Coordinates of C-alpha atoms in Angstrom, one line a residue:
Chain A
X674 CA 122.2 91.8 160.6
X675 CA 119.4 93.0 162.1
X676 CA 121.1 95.3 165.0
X677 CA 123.0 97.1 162.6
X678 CA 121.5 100.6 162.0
X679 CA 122.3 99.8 158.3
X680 CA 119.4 97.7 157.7
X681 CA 117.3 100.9 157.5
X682 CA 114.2 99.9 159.9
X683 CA 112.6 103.1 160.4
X684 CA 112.7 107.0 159.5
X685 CA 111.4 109.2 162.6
X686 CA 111.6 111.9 160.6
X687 CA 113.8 113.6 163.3
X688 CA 117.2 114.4 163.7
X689 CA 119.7 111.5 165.2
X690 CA 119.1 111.4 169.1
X691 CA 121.8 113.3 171.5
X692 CA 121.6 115.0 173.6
X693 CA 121.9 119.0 173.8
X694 CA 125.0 120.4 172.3
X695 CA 127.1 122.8 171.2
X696 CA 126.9 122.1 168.2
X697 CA 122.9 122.8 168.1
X698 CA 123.4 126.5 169.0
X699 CA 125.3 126.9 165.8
X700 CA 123.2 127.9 162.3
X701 CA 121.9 125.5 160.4
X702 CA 123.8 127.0 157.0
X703 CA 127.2 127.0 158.3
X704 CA 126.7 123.4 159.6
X705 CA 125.8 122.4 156.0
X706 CA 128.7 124.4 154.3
X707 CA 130.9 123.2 156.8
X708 CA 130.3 119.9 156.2
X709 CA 130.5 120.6 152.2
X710 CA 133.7 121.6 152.1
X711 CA 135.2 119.2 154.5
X712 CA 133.7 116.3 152.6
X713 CA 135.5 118.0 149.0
X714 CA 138.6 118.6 151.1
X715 CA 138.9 115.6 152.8
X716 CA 137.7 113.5 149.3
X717 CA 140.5 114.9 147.3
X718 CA 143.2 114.1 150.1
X719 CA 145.6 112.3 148.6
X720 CA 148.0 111.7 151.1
X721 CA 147.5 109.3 154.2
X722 CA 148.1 112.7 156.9
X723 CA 145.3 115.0 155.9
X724 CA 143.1 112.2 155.6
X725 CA 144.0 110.7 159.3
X726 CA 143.7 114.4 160.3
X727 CA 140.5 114.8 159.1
X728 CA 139.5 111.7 160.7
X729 CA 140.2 112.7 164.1
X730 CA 138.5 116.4 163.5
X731 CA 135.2 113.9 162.9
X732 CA 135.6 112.0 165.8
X733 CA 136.1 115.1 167.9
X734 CA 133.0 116.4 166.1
X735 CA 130.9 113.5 167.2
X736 CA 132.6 114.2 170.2
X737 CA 131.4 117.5 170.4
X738 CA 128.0 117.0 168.9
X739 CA 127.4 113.9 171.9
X740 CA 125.8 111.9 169.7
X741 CA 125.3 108.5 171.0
X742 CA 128.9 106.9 170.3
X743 CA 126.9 103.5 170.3
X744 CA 124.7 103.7 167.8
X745 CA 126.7 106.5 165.5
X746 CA 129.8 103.2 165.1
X747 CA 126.8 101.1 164.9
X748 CA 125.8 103.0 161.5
X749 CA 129.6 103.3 160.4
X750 CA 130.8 99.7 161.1
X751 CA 128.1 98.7 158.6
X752 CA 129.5 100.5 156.0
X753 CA 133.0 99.3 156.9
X754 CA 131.3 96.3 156.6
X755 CA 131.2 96.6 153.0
X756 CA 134.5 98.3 153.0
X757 CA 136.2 95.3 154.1
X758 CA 135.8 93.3 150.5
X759 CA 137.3 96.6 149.1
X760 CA 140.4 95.7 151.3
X761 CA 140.0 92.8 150.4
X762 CA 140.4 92.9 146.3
X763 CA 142.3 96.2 146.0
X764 CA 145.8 95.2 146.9
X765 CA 145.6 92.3 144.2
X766 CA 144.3 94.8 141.3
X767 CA 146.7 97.3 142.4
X768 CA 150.1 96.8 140.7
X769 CA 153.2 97.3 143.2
X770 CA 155.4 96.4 145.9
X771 CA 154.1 92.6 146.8
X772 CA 153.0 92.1 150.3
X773 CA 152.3 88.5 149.8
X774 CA 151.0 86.1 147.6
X775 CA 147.8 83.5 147.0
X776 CA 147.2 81.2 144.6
X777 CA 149.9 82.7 142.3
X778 CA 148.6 86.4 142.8
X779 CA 150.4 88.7 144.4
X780 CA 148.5 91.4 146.9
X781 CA 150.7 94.7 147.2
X782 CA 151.0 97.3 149.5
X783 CA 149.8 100.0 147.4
X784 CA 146.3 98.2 147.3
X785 CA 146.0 97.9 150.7
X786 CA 146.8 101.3 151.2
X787 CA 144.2 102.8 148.4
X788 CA 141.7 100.7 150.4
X789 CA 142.8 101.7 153.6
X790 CA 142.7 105.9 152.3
X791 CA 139.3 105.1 150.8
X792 CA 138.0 103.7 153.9
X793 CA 139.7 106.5 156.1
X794 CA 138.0 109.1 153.5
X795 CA 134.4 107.7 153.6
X796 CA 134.2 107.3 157.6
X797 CA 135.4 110.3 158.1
X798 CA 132.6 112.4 155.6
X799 CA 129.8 110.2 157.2
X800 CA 131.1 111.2 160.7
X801 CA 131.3 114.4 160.3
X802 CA 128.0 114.7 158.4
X803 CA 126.1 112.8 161.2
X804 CA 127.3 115.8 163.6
X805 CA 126.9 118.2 161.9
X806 CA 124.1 117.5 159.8
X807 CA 122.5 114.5 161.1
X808 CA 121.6 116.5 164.5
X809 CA 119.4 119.2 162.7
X810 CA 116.0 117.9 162.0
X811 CA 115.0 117.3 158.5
X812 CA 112.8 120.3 158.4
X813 CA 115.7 122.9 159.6
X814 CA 117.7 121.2 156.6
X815 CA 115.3 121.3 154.2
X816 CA 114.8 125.4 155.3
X817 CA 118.6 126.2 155.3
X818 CA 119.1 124.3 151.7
X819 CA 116.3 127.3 150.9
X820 CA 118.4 129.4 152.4
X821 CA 120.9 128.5 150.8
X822 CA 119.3 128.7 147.1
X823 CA 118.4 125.1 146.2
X824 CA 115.8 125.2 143.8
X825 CA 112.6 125.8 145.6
X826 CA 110.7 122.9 144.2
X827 CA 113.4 120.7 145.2
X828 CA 113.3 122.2 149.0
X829 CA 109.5 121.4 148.5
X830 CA 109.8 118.3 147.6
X831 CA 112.4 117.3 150.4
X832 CA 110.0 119.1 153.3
X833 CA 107.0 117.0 151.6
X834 CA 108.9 113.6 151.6
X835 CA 109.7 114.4 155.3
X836 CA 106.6 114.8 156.6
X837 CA 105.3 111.6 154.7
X838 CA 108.2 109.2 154.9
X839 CA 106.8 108.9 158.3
X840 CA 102.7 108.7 157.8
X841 CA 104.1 105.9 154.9
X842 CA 106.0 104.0 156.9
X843 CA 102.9 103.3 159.6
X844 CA 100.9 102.7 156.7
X845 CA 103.9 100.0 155.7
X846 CA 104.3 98.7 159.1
X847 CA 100.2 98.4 159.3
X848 CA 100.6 96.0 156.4
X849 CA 103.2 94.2 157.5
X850 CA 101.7 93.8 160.6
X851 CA 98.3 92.5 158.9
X852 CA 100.2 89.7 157.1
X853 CA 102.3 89.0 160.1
X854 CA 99.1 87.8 161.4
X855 CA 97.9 85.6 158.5
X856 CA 101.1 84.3 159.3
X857 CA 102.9 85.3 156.5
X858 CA 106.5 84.6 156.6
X859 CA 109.4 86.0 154.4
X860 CA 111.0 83.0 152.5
X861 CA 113.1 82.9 148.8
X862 CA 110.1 81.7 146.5
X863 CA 107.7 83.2 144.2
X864 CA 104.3 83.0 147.0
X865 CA 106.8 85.8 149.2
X866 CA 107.6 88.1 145.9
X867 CA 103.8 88.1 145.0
X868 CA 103.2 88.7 148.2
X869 CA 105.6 91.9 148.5
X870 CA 104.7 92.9 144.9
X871 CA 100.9 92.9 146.0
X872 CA 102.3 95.1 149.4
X873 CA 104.5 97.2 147.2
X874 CA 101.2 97.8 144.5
X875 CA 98.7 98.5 147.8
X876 CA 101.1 100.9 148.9
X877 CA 101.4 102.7 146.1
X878 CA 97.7 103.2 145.9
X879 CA 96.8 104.4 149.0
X880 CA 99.7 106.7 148.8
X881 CA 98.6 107.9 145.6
X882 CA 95.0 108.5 147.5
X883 CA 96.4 110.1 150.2
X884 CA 98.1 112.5 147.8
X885 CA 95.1 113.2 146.4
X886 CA 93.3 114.4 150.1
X887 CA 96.0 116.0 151.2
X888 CA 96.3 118.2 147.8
X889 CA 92.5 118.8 148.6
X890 CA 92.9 119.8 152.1
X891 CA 96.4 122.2 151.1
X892 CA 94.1 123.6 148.2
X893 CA 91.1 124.2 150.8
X894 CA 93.4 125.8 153.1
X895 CA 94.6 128.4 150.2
X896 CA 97.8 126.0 149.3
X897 CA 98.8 128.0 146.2
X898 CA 101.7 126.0 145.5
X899 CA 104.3 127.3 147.8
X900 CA 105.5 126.8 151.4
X901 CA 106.3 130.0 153.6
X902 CA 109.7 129.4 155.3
X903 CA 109.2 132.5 157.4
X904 CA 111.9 131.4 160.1
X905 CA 114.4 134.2 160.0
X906 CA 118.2 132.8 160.1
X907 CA 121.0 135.1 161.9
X908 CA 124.7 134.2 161.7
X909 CA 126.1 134.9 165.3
X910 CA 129.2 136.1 166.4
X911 CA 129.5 132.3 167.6
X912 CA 128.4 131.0 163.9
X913 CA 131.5 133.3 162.6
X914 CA 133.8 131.8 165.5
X915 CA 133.2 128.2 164.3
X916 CA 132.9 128.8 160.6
X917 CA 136.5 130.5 160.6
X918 CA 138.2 127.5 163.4
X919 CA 137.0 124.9 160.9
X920 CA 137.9 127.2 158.0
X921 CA 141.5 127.2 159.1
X922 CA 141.9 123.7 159.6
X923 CA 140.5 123.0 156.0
X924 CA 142.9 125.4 155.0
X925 CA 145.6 123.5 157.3
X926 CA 144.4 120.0 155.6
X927 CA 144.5 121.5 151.9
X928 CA 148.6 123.2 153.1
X929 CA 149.6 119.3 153.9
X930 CA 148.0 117.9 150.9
X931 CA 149.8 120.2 148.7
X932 CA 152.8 119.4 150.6
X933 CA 152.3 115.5 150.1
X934 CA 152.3 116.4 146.2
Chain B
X344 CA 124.2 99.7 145.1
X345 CA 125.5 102.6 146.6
X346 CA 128.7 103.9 146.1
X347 CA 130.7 105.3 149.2
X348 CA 132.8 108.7 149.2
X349 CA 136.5 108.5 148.6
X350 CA 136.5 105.3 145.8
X351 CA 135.8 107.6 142.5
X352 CA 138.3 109.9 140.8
X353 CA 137.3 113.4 140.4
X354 CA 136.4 113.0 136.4
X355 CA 133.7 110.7 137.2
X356 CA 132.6 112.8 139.9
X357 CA 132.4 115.9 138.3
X358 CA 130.6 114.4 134.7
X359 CA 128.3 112.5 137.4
X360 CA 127.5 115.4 139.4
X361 CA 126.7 117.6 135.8
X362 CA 124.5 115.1 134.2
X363 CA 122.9 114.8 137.4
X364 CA 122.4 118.2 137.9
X365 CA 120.3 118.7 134.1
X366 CA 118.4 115.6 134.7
X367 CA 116.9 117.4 137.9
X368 CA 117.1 120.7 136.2
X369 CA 114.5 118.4 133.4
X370 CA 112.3 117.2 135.8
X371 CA 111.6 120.2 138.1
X372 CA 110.8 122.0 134.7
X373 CA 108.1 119.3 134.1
X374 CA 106.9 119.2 137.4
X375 CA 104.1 121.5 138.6
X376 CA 103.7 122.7 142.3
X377 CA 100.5 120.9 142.2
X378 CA 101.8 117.3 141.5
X379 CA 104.3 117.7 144.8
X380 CA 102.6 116.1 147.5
X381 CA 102.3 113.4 144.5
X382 CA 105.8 113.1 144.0
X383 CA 106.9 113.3 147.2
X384 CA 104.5 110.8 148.6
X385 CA 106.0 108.4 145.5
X386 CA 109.3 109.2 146.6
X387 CA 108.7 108.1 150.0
X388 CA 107.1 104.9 149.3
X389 CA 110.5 104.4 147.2
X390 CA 112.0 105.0 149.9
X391 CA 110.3 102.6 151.9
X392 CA 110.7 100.0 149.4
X393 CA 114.5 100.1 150.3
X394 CA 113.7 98.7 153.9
X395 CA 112.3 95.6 152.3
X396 CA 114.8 92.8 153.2
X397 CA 113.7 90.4 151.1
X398 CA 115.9 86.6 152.0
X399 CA 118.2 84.9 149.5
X400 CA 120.2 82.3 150.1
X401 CA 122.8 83.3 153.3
X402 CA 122.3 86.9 152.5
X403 CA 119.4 89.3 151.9
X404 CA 118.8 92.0 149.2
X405 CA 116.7 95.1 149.3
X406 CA 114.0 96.2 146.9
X407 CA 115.3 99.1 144.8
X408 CA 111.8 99.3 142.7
X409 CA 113.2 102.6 140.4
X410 CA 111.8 100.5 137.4
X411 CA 108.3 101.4 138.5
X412 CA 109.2 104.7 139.8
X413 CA 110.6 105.6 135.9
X414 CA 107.6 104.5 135.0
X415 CA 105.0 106.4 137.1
X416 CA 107.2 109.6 137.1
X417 CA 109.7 109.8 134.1
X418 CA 112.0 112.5 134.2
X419 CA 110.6 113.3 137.5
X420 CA 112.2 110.5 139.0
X421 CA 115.5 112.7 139.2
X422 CA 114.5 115.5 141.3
X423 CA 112.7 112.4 143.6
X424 CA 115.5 109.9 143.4
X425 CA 117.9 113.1 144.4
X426 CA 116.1 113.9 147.9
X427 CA 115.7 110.4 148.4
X428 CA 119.6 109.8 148.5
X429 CA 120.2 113.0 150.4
X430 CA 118.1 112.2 153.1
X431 CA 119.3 108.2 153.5
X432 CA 123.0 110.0 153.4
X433 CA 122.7 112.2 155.9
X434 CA 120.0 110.2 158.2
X435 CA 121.3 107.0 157.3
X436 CA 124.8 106.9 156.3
X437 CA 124.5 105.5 153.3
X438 CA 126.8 106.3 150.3
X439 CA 128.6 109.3 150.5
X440 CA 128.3 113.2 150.0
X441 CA 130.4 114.1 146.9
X442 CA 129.3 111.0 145.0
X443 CA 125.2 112.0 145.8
X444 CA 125.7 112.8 141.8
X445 CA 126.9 109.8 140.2
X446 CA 124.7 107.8 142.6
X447 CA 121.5 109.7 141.5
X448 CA 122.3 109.4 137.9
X449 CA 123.2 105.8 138.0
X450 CA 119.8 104.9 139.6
X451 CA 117.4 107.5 138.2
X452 CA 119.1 108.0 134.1
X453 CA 117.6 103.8 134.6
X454 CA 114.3 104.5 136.0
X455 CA 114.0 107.4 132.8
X456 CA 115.0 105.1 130.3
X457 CA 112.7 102.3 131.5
X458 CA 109.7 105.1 131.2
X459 CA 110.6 105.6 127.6
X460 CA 110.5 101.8 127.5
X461 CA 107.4 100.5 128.8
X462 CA 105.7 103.5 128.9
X463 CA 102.9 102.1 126.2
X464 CA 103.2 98.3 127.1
X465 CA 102.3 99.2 130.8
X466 CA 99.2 101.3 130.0
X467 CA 98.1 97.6 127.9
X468 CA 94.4 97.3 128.5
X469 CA 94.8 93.8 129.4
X470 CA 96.6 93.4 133.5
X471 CA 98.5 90.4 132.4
X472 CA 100.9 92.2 129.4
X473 CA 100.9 95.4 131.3
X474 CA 102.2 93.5 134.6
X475 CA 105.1 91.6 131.9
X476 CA 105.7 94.7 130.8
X477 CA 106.1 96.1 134.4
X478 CA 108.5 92.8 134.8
X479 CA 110.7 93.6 132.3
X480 CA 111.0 97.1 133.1
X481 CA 111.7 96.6 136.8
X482 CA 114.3 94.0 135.3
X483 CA 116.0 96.2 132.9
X484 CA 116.1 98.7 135.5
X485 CA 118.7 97.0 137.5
X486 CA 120.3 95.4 135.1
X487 CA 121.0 99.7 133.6
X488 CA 122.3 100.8 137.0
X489 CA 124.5 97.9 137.9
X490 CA 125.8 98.3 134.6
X491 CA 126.1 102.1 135.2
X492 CA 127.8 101.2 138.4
X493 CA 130.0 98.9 136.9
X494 CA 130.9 102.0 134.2
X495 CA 131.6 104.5 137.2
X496 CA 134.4 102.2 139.3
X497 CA 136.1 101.0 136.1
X498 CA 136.4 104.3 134.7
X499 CA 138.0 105.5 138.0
X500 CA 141.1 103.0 137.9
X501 CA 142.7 99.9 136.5
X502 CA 142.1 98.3 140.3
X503 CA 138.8 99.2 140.4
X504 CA 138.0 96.5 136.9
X505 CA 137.8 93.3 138.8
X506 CA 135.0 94.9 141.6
X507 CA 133.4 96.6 138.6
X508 CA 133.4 92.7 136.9
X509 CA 131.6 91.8 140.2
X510 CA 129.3 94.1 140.1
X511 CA 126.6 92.5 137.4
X512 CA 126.7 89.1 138.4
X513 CA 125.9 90.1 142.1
X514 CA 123.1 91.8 140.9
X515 CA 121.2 89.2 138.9
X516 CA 119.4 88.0 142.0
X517 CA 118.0 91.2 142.6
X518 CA 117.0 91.4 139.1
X519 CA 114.8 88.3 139.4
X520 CA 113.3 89.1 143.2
X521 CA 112.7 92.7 141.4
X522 CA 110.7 91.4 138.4
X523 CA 108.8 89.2 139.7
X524 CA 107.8 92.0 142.7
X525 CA 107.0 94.5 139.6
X526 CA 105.3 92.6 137.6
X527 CA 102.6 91.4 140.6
X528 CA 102.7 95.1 142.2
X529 CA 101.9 96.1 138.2
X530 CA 99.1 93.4 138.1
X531 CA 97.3 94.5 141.3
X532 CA 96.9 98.2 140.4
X533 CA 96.1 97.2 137.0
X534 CA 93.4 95.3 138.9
X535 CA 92.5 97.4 142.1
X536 CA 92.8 100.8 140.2
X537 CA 93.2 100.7 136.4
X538 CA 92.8 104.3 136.1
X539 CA 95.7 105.3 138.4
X540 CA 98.1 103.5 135.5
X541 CA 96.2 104.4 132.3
X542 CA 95.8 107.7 133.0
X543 CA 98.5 109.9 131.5
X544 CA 101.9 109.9 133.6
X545 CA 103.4 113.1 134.9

């Protein structure tokens, strides 16, 4: 379990690791709306085509974006992971055509098929999220959200949690590391959920401290309760090029789904 | 615990993302600029919780600790819980995009409820009821969103029932581990720093 991405071992704060891309020269706002609408599209598919269609677009994204095909599947196949008891219990809920039967209940085709859309659906929104998205640093998105009129207090909120998720997780790993060397190890009893209760509860505190200096130090540097995002976004002719390719094959997807119905 | 994009019909999606959308709208109104580095330090130690792998039998669960976060932030917790998500979506891959609503609801509407619940029996002078009270809300907590979860896959489809049935019993281990980590986090601020508790809530 522990070399899958999934198990969520630490937050750089940064975007996913790749190298220099296209993608990166295009604005942060159309990569988000982009990424909106395919996920709405491609969520309300309900034929098997736009779905596989949309599929491939993602992989070409990740494609384009050069993420690290590695460790992006690495991140995916965990999900699938969880996917795969889907597959597993849809096609006996599901009433329909019987594919086979076990133990006196029969598994049908149209199950297997729900599961198999469901699973097509969700990879391909995560895909295409991680290139798109994923390759922006957290700050840029939290900006372009502003940008894109999310409530300011939210857009503070995400650039604070950001910038702390990383000073946190030292403080966490400090711990950790502290009670690694009292030889603390993690079992299924009561001594390890005191244990991680007393972490959790020490945590808290000194986080709660550390709110209070930093509010001090923002107040003492004339914090008055907002952050400037003074970087000034441009849509390029480039921006416009992309936004309208990806445009048309949403509108291509949406043209087979209404076809399928 | 989360749900992924694609396996909810577009009712549940839409109510999710609505109610959703007026719980955040609630807690930004009753959150000042002043308490954000507050609330977002919270958040991220919420966050953090969520890489806890704690062992269990063949399998291992992870903290979810929105009990306690209801409790220190109330109606806050939505606006928090709903950057939290985004950012282990799009970093992390997990859940999904379109279903970020239903996903914040069914984990912060808990955490709210919970605030409501222990809110007085937390703030008990004594450590030892304040840290049963913290038990029981960190307990009721899960036992709200897989319940919540359950609601949002059987009200998508007949198939979904039987995954929806699944879905409470698998979460009774993590209600345990989660009560008893609550109630001895509960008892060591109550101990370390009693005023960070008593002291009136956001």
């Amino acid at each position: 379990m522990s070399k899958l991405e999934h198990s969520l071992t630490s937050w750089s704060g940064q975007a996913l690791k790749h190298q220099p891309s296209l993608i990166d020269g295009i604005d942060a706002r159309v990569r988000i709306v982009c990424a909106g609408l395919f996920a709405l599209v491609v969520v309300s598919s309900v034929a098997f085509l736009p779905a596989l269609l949309g599929l491939l677009l993602a992989f070409f994204l990740v494609k384009m974006a050069k993420l690290n095909i590695k460790r992006t599947l690495r991140r995916v196949v965990a999900m699938d992971l969880f996917m795969l008891t889907l597959i597993c219990i849809l096609p006996f809920t599901t009433p329909g055509d019987p594919m086979f039967t076990l133990f006196g209940l029969a598994a049908s085709w149209q199950g297997l098929a729900h599961a198999l859309l469901i699973t097509i659906k969700a990879n391909a929104v995560l895909l295409v999220l991680f290139s798109l998205v994923a390759t922006m640093s957290a700050s840029t998105l939290g900006h372009a959200l502003a940008h894109l009129k999310m409530p300011n207090k939210l857009v503070h909120l995400l650039l604070f949690m950001v910038r702390y998720l990383d000073v946190i997780s030292l403080e966490y790993k400090k711990m950790r590391r502290a009670m690694q060397a009292r030889a603390f190890v993690l079992g299924c009893d009561r001594h390890t959920w005191q244990s991680i209760g007393y972490l959790f509860g020490m945590l808290l505190i000194r986080s709660v401290e550390r709110a209070e200096r930093i509010l001090g130090a923002m107040k003492c540097r004339g914090f008055c309760g907002r952050l400037y995002l003074n970087d000034e976004m441009k849509i390029t002719l480039s921006d416009r090029f992309f936004g309208l390719i990806f445009f048309c094959f949403l509108i291509l997807l949406i043209g087979l789904n209404i076809d399928a119905t | 615990m989360h749900i992924v994009d694609g396996a909810l019909s577009a009712p549940v999606l839409v109510s999710g993302a609505v109610l959703a959308i007026v719980g955040v709208f609630i807690g930004l109104k009753k959150m000042d600029y002043d308490q954000l580095p507050l609330v977002g330090v919270l958040a991220s130690v919420f966050f953090i919780a969520s890489y806890i792998h704690l062992p269990l039998g063949f399998s291992s669960v992870h903290l979810i600790m929105n009990g306690l976060l209801g409790i220190l932030l109330g109606w806050v917790a939505f606006p928090a819980l709903l950057v939290a998500l985004l950012l282990q979506v799009v970093f992390f891959g997990f859940g999904g995009l379109l279903v970020l609503g239903v996903n914040t609801l069914n984990i912060a509407l808990p955490a709210v409820i919970v605030y409501y619940l222990c809110y007085r029996g937390v703030r008990h002078e004594s450590a030892k009821v304040a840290a049963i009270w913290g038990a029981i809300g960190g307990a009721s907590a899960i036992v709200l969103t897989s319940i919540m979860v359950a609601f949002s896959l059987a009200l998508s489809g007949e198939s979904f029932v039987l995954a929806a049935k699944a879905v409470l019993p698998a979460h009774i281990p993590i209600m345990v581990v989660e009560a008893f980590v609550s109630y001895a986090a509960v008892y060591l601020i109550h101990t370390v720093k009693p005023e960070f508790i008593t002291k009136e809530s956001i």
